[in-house]
Amino acid sequence: MKSFNIGAYRRIGASETLGKASANFFDPLNEEATKQREEFAKMALKDSAEFLYNGGQVAILDGTNSTVKRRLMIRTFFASADVASRLKVNLVFLESECHDEKLIDQNILNVKLRSPDYAHVAPQEAVKDFKQRIAHYQNAYEAVREEEGSFIKLIDAGKYVIGHMIRGYLPARILYFLMHIDLKKKAIFLTRHGESEFNVSGRIGGDGALSSSGKRYAKAMADWIIMQPEFYNREQGHMHIWCSTMKRTVQTANAFKKRIPNVKIYQWRALNEIDAGICEGKTYKQIESEMPNEFTARAKDKLSYRYPQGESYKDVIQRLEPVIFELERSTQPVLVIAHRAVLRCLYSYFMELPIQSIPHLDLNLHTVYKLSPGDYKTEVDRFTFGLMASKNNSDPSHQ
Ligand code: F6P
């Protein structure tokens, strides 16, 4: 998936709209600017098609495609003989309509004022300018209509969601995903379980218990999380704590029970570690010597490689979908106690890392990764606890 932001093309092509009040550029009566804006939309459109020609599955053309004429231009482009002969696109318009003045003001303050458009512009002046820009958009705005084909309409940031002619797997997933979005930003804490006995002996998979060092981490981590301002709030109670159904994460999560006996811990099967099939319980060295073909195949393409009778990273990504939807939907901070492969996928989703890099990400034992999603990107803070795992732990991410 890749997003093509028409505003980003404008920022390069019409740099006079940057860093100062520029509402006039968005006035539909300003013919010269309207022409330029159309050109930027066409550039983004062509690049999005190029991305789809090269195997991309979902391209987002992000911009003010808010007139019938602009949307017709998009439809005509994909229906043109040249494009249609190379690409069969399932076009879905996504319209976000907001009547809630408070939400609009919040969005201007939190998002728009941070945009490069208003760098060095005094906040009051920027707010005034952006409201003027909205007024221009409103003058030209034509709601998406049934005769324009498939569309999804989000009203007041998801209070109502309307789907029209949503057909096919991906459009349906997108609609379902949008139903889970919550604009309130909450922190997500990710940690692997404390060191397990399997980690100590360098064996993968299995359902081993924590080592003594792992137990110390579980306690130190729970003590620290409980002290965090995100842990408790009066209206919503304590942060959600999720773990897998495997002994090592359940044992890690149970450290909270010692401090807060009635704490709720949710066990998700979807958070279980990648299933290494016939390689479960073996060390990497054993796999290399006993099954050299498997070892080489995995080294060649770790993302797609599926362990015989087990899973691939791609399988794990797929089974994590409901977890991601719940994380998006949650209005409360969440602590996820899981495993290396699983957390690599979740971390990469929030950090928007390329899919190929997922299986190679370093996520150490005895470390909490705090993700703070922002409007433009997610910030990450890393907390270690001065607790080394056992010396002979041959977990490669620990060296
Ligand atoms: O070694 C710990 C572990 O969580 C294993 O259970 C799992 O098979 C492995 O890490 C996943 O990491 P990688 O995909 O790099 O082998």
Coordinates of C-alpha atoms and ligand atoms in Angstrom, one line a residue:
M1 CA 0.0 0.0 0.0
K2 CA 1.3 3.5 -0.8
S3 CA -0.2 6.9 -0.3
F4 CA 0.1 9.6 -3.0
N5 CA -0.5 13.0 -1.4
I6 CA -1.5 15.6 -4.0
G7 CA -0.5 18.3 -1.5
A8 CA 3.1 17.0 -1.5
Y9 CA 3.3 17.5 -5.3
R10 CA 1.9 21.0 -4.8
R11 CA 4.5 21.8 -2.1
I12 CA 7.2 21.0 -4.6
G13 CA 5.6 22.5 -7.7
A14 CA 4.0 25.6 -6.2
S15 CA 6.4 26.4 -3.4
E16 CA 4.9 29.9 -3.1
T17 CA 2.1 28.2 -1.2
L18 CA 4.5 27.1 1.5
G19 CA 5.2 28.8 4.9
K20 CA 2.7 31.6 4.5
A21 CA -1.0 32.3 4.3
S22 CA -2.1 31.0 0.9
A23 CA -5.9 30.4 0.9
N24 CA -6.2 32.3 -2.3
F25 CA -4.5 29.4 -4.1
F26 CA -7.5 27.2 -3.2
D27 CA -10.1 29.7 -4.4
P28 CA -12.1 27.9 -7.2
L29 CA -12.4 31.3 -9.0
N30 CA -8.6 31.5 -9.2
E31 CA -8.3 29.9 -12.6
E32 CA -4.6 29.7 -12.9
A33 CA -4.2 28.0 -9.5
T34 CA -7.1 25.6 -10.2
K35 CA -5.3 24.5 -13.4
Q36 CA -2.1 24.0 -11.4
R37 CA -3.9 22.0 -8.8
E38 CA -5.3 19.8 -11.5
E39 CA -1.8 19.2 -12.9
F40 CA -0.5 18.1 -9.5
A41 CA -3.5 15.7 -9.1
K42 CA -2.6 14.2 -12.5
M43 CA 1.0 13.8 -11.5
A44 CA 0.0 11.9 -8.3
L45 CA -2.5 9.9 -10.3
K46 CA 0.2 8.8 -12.8
D47 CA 2.6 7.8 -10.1
S48 CA -0.1 5.8 -8.3
A49 CA -0.8 3.9 -11.5
E50 CA 3.0 3.3 -11.9
F51 CA 3.0 1.9 -8.4
L52 CA 0.1 -0.5 -9.3
Y53 CA 1.8 -1.5 -12.6
N54 CA 4.8 -2.6 -10.5
G55 CA 2.8 -4.9 -8.2
G56 CA 1.4 -2.5 -5.6
Q57 CA -2.0 -3.6 -4.4
V58 CA -3.5 -0.5 -2.8
A59 CA -2.8 3.1 -3.9
I60 CA -4.3 6.0 -2.0
L61 CA -4.7 9.2 -4.0
D62 CA -4.9 11.5 -1.1
G63 CA -6.3 15.0 -1.9
T64 CA -9.2 17.3 -2.3
N65 CA -10.9 15.1 -5.0
S66 CA -14.1 16.8 -3.9
T67 CA -15.8 17.8 -7.2
V68 CA -17.6 15.6 -9.7
K69 CA -15.2 16.8 -12.4
R70 CA -12.1 15.8 -10.5
R71 CA -13.5 12.4 -9.8
L72 CA -14.5 11.9 -13.4
M73 CA -10.9 12.8 -14.4
I74 CA -9.7 9.9 -12.1
R75 CA -12.3 7.5 -13.4
T76 CA -11.5 8.4 -17.0
F77 CA -7.8 7.9 -16.4
F78 CA -8.2 4.4 -15.2
A79 CA -10.7 3.5 -17.9
S80 CA -8.5 4.8 -20.7
A81 CA -7.4 2.1 -23.1
D82 CA -3.7 2.6 -22.3
V83 CA -4.1 2.1 -18.5
A84 CA -7.0 -0.4 -18.6
S85 CA -5.0 -2.7 -20.9
R86 CA -2.3 -3.0 -18.1
L87 CA -4.4 -2.6 -15.0
K88 CA -7.8 -3.6 -13.8
V89 CA -8.4 -1.2 -10.9
N90 CA -11.2 -1.4 -8.4
L91 CA -11.8 2.3 -7.8
V92 CA -13.3 3.3 -4.4
F93 CA -13.8 6.9 -3.4
L94 CA -13.4 7.6 0.2
E95 CA -15.1 10.8 1.4
S96 CA -14.7 12.1 4.9
E97 CA -17.4 14.6 5.9
C98 CA -17.2 16.4 9.2
H99 CA -19.9 18.6 10.7
D100 CA -18.5 18.7 14.2
E101 CA -16.9 22.1 14.6
K102 CA -15.0 21.0 17.7
L103 CA -13.4 18.1 15.7
I104 CA -12.5 20.5 12.8
D105 CA -10.9 23.0 15.2
Q106 CA -8.9 20.1 16.9
N107 CA -7.8 18.9 13.5
I108 CA -6.6 22.3 12.4
L109 CA -4.7 22.8 15.6
N110 CA -3.2 19.3 15.9
V111 CA -2.6 18.5 12.2
K112 CA -2.8 21.4 9.8
L113 CA -0.7 23.8 11.8
R114 CA 2.1 21.3 11.9
S115 CA 2.0 21.0 8.1
P116 CA 4.9 22.6 6.2
D117 CA 2.3 24.8 4.6
Y118 CA 2.2 26.9 7.8
A119 CA 5.8 26.7 9.0
H120 CA 6.7 30.2 10.4
V121 CA 3.1 31.4 10.2
A122 CA 1.7 32.7 13.5
P123 CA -1.0 30.2 14.8
Q124 CA -3.9 32.6 14.7
E125 CA -3.1 33.6 11.2
A126 CA -2.7 30.0 10.1
V127 CA -6.1 29.0 11.6
K128 CA -7.7 32.0 9.9
D129 CA -6.1 31.1 6.6
F130 CA -7.0 27.4 6.8
K131 CA -10.6 28.2 7.7
Q132 CA -10.7 30.4 4.6
R133 CA -9.3 27.4 2.6
I134 CA -12.1 25.2 3.9
A135 CA -14.6 27.9 2.8
H136 CA -13.2 27.7 -0.7
Y137 CA -13.4 23.9 -0.6
Q138 CA -17.0 24.2 0.5
N139 CA -17.9 26.5 -2.4
A140 CA -16.7 23.9 -4.9
Y141 CA -17.6 20.8 -3.0
E142 CA -19.9 18.2 -4.5
A143 CA -20.7 15.1 -2.5
V144 CA -19.8 11.8 -4.0
R145 CA -23.0 10.3 -5.7
E146 CA -24.3 6.8 -6.3
E147 CA -23.8 7.1 -10.1
E148 CA -20.0 7.6 -9.5
G149 CA -19.6 3.9 -8.5
S150 CA -18.1 2.5 -5.3
F151 CA -17.6 4.8 -2.4
I152 CA -17.2 4.8 1.4
K153 CA -18.3 7.8 3.4
L154 CA -17.1 8.6 6.9
I155 CA -19.2 11.0 8.7
D156 CA -17.8 12.9 11.8
A157 CA -14.7 10.7 12.0
G158 CA -16.5 7.4 11.9
K159 CA -19.7 8.2 13.9
Y160 CA -21.5 7.0 10.7
V161 CA -19.9 4.9 8.0
I162 CA -21.7 4.4 4.6
G163 CA -20.6 1.9 2.0
H164 CA -21.9 2.0 -1.5
M165 CA -21.2 -0.9 -3.9
I166 CA -18.3 -2.2 -1.9
R167 CA -17.4 -5.4 -3.8
G168 CA -14.4 -7.6 -3.5
Y169 CA -12.0 -8.6 -0.7
L170 CA -9.8 -5.5 -0.4
P171 CA -12.5 -2.9 -0.6
A172 CA -14.5 -4.8 2.0
R173 CA -11.4 -5.0 4.3
I174 CA -10.8 -1.3 3.8
L175 CA -14.4 -0.5 4.8
Y176 CA -14.0 -2.8 7.9
F177 CA -10.7 -1.2 8.8
L178 CA -12.2 2.3 8.6
M179 CA -15.0 1.2 11.0
H180 CA -12.3 0.6 13.6
I181 CA -10.4 3.9 13.4
D182 CA -10.4 6.0 16.5
L183 CA -8.8 9.5 16.2
K184 CA -7.8 9.6 19.9
K185 CA -4.1 8.8 20.1
K186 CA -3.1 6.3 22.7
A187 CA 0.3 4.8 23.5
I188 CA 1.0 1.1 22.6
F189 CA 3.6 -0.7 24.6
L190 CA 5.2 -3.7 23.1
T191 CA 7.4 -6.2 24.8
R192 CA 8.6 -9.7 24.3
H193 CA 8.1 -12.2 27.2
G194 CA 10.8 -12.4 29.7
E195 CA 13.7 -14.7 28.7
S196 CA 12.4 -18.3 28.5
E197 CA 14.2 -21.6 29.1
F198 CA 14.1 -22.2 25.3
N199 CA 15.8 -18.8 24.8
V200 CA 18.6 -19.9 27.2
S201 CA 19.3 -23.1 25.2
G202 CA 18.9 -21.3 21.9
R203 CA 15.9 -23.4 20.8
I204 CA 13.1 -21.9 18.8
G205 CA 9.4 -22.1 19.4
G206 CA 8.1 -24.6 22.0
D207 CA 6.0 -23.7 25.1
G208 CA 8.8 -23.2 27.6
A209 CA 8.6 -21.4 31.0
L210 CA 10.5 -18.3 32.0
S211 CA 14.1 -18.5 33.1
S212 CA 15.0 -16.9 36.4
S213 CA 16.3 -13.8 34.6
G214 CA 13.0 -13.8 32.6
K215 CA 11.0 -13.9 35.9
R216 CA 13.0 -10.9 37.2
Y217 CA 12.2 -9.0 34.0
A218 CA 8.5 -9.8 34.3
K219 CA 8.4 -8.2 37.8
A220 CA 10.6 -5.2 36.9
M221 CA 8.6 -4.5 33.7
A222 CA 5.2 -4.8 35.5
D223 CA 6.4 -2.5 38.4
W224 CA 7.6 0.1 35.8
I225 CA 4.4 -0.1 33.6
I226 CA 2.2 0.4 36.7
M227 CA 4.1 3.6 37.4
Q228 CA 3.5 5.1 34.0
P229 CA 0.9 7.9 33.6
E230 CA -0.8 5.9 30.9
F231 CA -1.4 2.9 33.1
Y232 CA -4.5 4.2 34.9
N233 CA -7.2 6.7 34.3
R234 CA -10.3 7.3 36.3
E235 CA -12.9 7.0 33.6
Q236 CA -11.5 4.0 31.8
G237 CA -9.6 2.1 34.4
H238 CA -6.2 0.5 33.8
M239 CA -4.5 0.0 30.5
H240 CA -5.4 -3.1 28.5
I241 CA -2.9 -6.0 28.9
W242 CA -2.7 -8.5 26.1
C243 CA -0.6 -11.6 25.9
S244 CA -0.5 -14.8 23.8
T245 CA -1.7 -18.2 25.0
M246 CA 1.8 -19.4 25.5
K247 CA 3.3 -20.1 28.9
R248 CA 6.1 -17.6 28.6
T249 CA 3.9 -14.6 27.8
V250 CA 1.2 -15.6 30.3
Q251 CA 3.8 -16.0 33.0
T252 CA 5.2 -12.5 32.1
A253 CA 1.7 -10.9 32.2
N254 CA 0.9 -12.6 35.5
A255 CA 3.5 -10.4 37.2
F256 CA 0.8 -7.7 37.1
K257 CA -1.5 -10.0 39.2
K258 CA 0.9 -9.9 42.1
R259 CA 0.5 -6.1 42.2
I260 CA -3.1 -5.8 41.2
P261 CA -5.0 -9.0 41.9
N262 CA -8.1 -8.2 39.9
V263 CA -6.2 -6.9 36.8
K264 CA -7.7 -8.2 33.5
I265 CA -5.4 -9.9 31.1
Y266 CA -6.6 -10.9 27.7
Q267 CA -5.0 -13.9 26.0
W268 CA -5.0 -13.9 22.2
R269 CA -4.1 -17.0 20.2
A270 CA -3.4 -14.7 17.3
L271 CA -0.4 -13.4 19.3
N272 CA 1.2 -16.8 19.5
E273 CA 4.8 -17.0 18.1
I274 CA 5.4 -18.0 14.5
D275 CA 4.8 -21.8 14.2
A276 CA 8.1 -23.3 13.2
G277 CA 6.4 -26.6 12.3
I278 CA 9.0 -29.5 12.1
C279 CA 11.7 -27.1 13.3
E280 CA 10.0 -26.3 16.6
G281 CA 12.3 -27.0 19.6
K282 CA 15.5 -27.0 17.5
T283 CA 18.4 -24.6 17.5
Y284 CA 19.3 -22.7 14.3
K285 CA 22.5 -24.7 14.1
Q286 CA 20.5 -28.0 14.3
I287 CA 18.2 -26.8 11.5
E288 CA 21.2 -25.8 9.4
S289 CA 22.9 -29.2 9.8
E290 CA 19.8 -31.5 9.8
M291 CA 17.8 -29.6 7.1
P292 CA 20.2 -27.5 5.0
N293 CA 17.6 -27.0 2.3
E294 CA 15.1 -25.6 4.7
F295 CA 17.8 -23.4 6.3
T296 CA 18.9 -22.0 2.9
A297 CA 15.3 -21.4 1.6
R298 CA 14.5 -19.4 4.8
A299 CA 17.7 -17.4 4.5
K300 CA 16.9 -16.6 0.9
D301 CA 13.3 -15.3 1.5
K302 CA 12.5 -15.1 5.2
L303 CA 9.3 -13.2 4.6
S304 CA 7.6 -15.8 2.4
Y305 CA 9.3 -19.0 3.6
R306 CA 6.8 -21.3 5.3
Y307 CA 8.2 -23.9 7.8
P308 CA 7.0 -27.3 6.8
Q309 CA 3.8 -27.9 8.8
G310 CA 4.2 -24.4 10.2
E311 CA 3.9 -20.8 9.2
S312 CA 5.6 -18.0 7.3
Y313 CA 5.9 -14.3 8.3
K314 CA 3.2 -13.6 5.7
D315 CA 0.9 -16.1 7.5
V316 CA 1.6 -14.3 10.8
I317 CA 0.8 -10.9 9.3
Q318 CA -2.5 -12.2 8.1
R319 CA -3.5 -13.7 11.4
L320 CA -2.6 -10.4 13.2
E321 CA -5.3 -8.5 11.3
P322 CA -7.9 -8.7 14.1
V323 CA -5.3 -7.7 16.7
I324 CA -4.4 -4.6 14.6
F325 CA -8.1 -3.7 14.2
E326 CA -8.5 -3.9 18.0
L327 CA -5.4 -1.8 18.6
E328 CA -6.7 0.8 16.2
R329 CA -10.2 0.7 17.8
S330 CA -9.0 0.8 21.4
T331 CA -9.5 4.2 23.2
Q332 CA -7.1 3.1 25.9
P333 CA -3.4 2.4 26.0
V334 CA -2.5 -1.2 25.4
L335 CA 0.4 -3.3 26.6
V336 CA 1.1 -6.3 24.2
I337 CA 3.3 -9.0 25.6
A338 CA 4.2 -11.4 22.8
H339 CA 7.0 -12.9 20.8
R340 CA 9.7 -11.8 18.5
A341 CA 8.2 -12.6 15.1
V342 CA 4.7 -11.4 16.1
L343 CA 6.0 -8.1 17.5
R344 CA 8.2 -7.5 14.5
C345 CA 4.9 -7.4 12.4
L346 CA 3.0 -5.2 14.8
Y347 CA 6.0 -2.8 15.3
S348 CA 6.4 -2.5 11.5
Y349 CA 2.8 -1.8 11.0
F350 CA 2.8 1.2 13.3
M351 CA 6.2 2.4 12.2
E352 CA 5.2 2.0 8.5
L353 CA 8.3 0.0 7.7
P354 CA 8.6 -1.9 4.4
I355 CA 7.3 -5.4 4.5
Q356 CA 10.6 -7.0 3.4
S357 CA 12.4 -5.6 6.5
I358 CA 9.9 -7.2 9.0
P359 CA 11.7 -10.5 9.5
H360 CA 15.1 -8.8 10.1
L361 CA 14.0 -6.2 12.7
D362 CA 16.0 -6.1 15.9
L363 CA 13.6 -6.4 18.9
N364 CA 15.5 -7.3 22.0
L365 CA 14.4 -9.3 25.0
H366 CA 13.9 -7.3 28.2
T367 CA 13.0 -4.1 26.4
V368 CA 9.7 -2.2 26.3
Y369 CA 9.0 -0.3 23.0
K370 CA 6.6 2.5 23.6
L371 CA 4.8 3.6 20.4
S372 CA 3.1 7.0 20.5
P373 CA 1.1 7.4 17.3
G374 CA 1.0 11.0 16.1
D375 CA -0.8 12.7 13.2
Y376 CA 2.1 12.4 10.8
K377 CA 4.2 9.6 12.2
T378 CA 4.6 7.3 15.2
E379 CA 7.3 8.1 17.7
V380 CA 9.1 5.2 19.5
D381 CA 10.8 5.2 22.9
R382 CA 12.8 2.2 24.0
F383 CA 13.2 1.3 27.7
T384 CA 15.6 -1.3 29.0
F385 CA 15.8 -2.5 32.5
G386 CA 19.4 -3.1 33.2
L387 CA 18.6 -6.8 33.2
M388 CA 20.8 -9.0 31.1
A389 CA 19.4 -12.3 29.8
S390 CA 21.5 -15.4 30.6
K391 CA 25.0 -15.4 29.2
N392 CA 24.5 -18.5 27.1
N393 CA 21.2 -17.2 25.6
S394 CA 21.8 -17.8 21.9
D395 CA 18.9 -15.7 20.8
P396 CA 20.6 -13.8 17.9
S397 CA 18.6 -10.6 18.7
H398 CA 20.2 -10.6 22.1
Q399 CA 23.8 -10.4 21.1
Ligands
F6P1 O1 14.1 -17.4 19.4 C1 13.0 -16.8 19.9 C2 11.9 -16.8 18.8 O2 10.8 -16.1 19.3 C3 11.4 -18.2 18.3 O3 10.5 -18.9 19.0 C4 11.0 -17.9 16.9 O4 10.9 -19.0 16.0 C5 12.0 -16.9 16.4 O5 12.3 -16.2 17.6 C6 11.5 -15.9 15.4 O6 12.6 -15.2 14.9 P1 13.2 -15.6 13.5 O7 12.1 -15.4 12.5 O8 14.3 -14.5 13.3 O9 13.8 -17.0 13.4

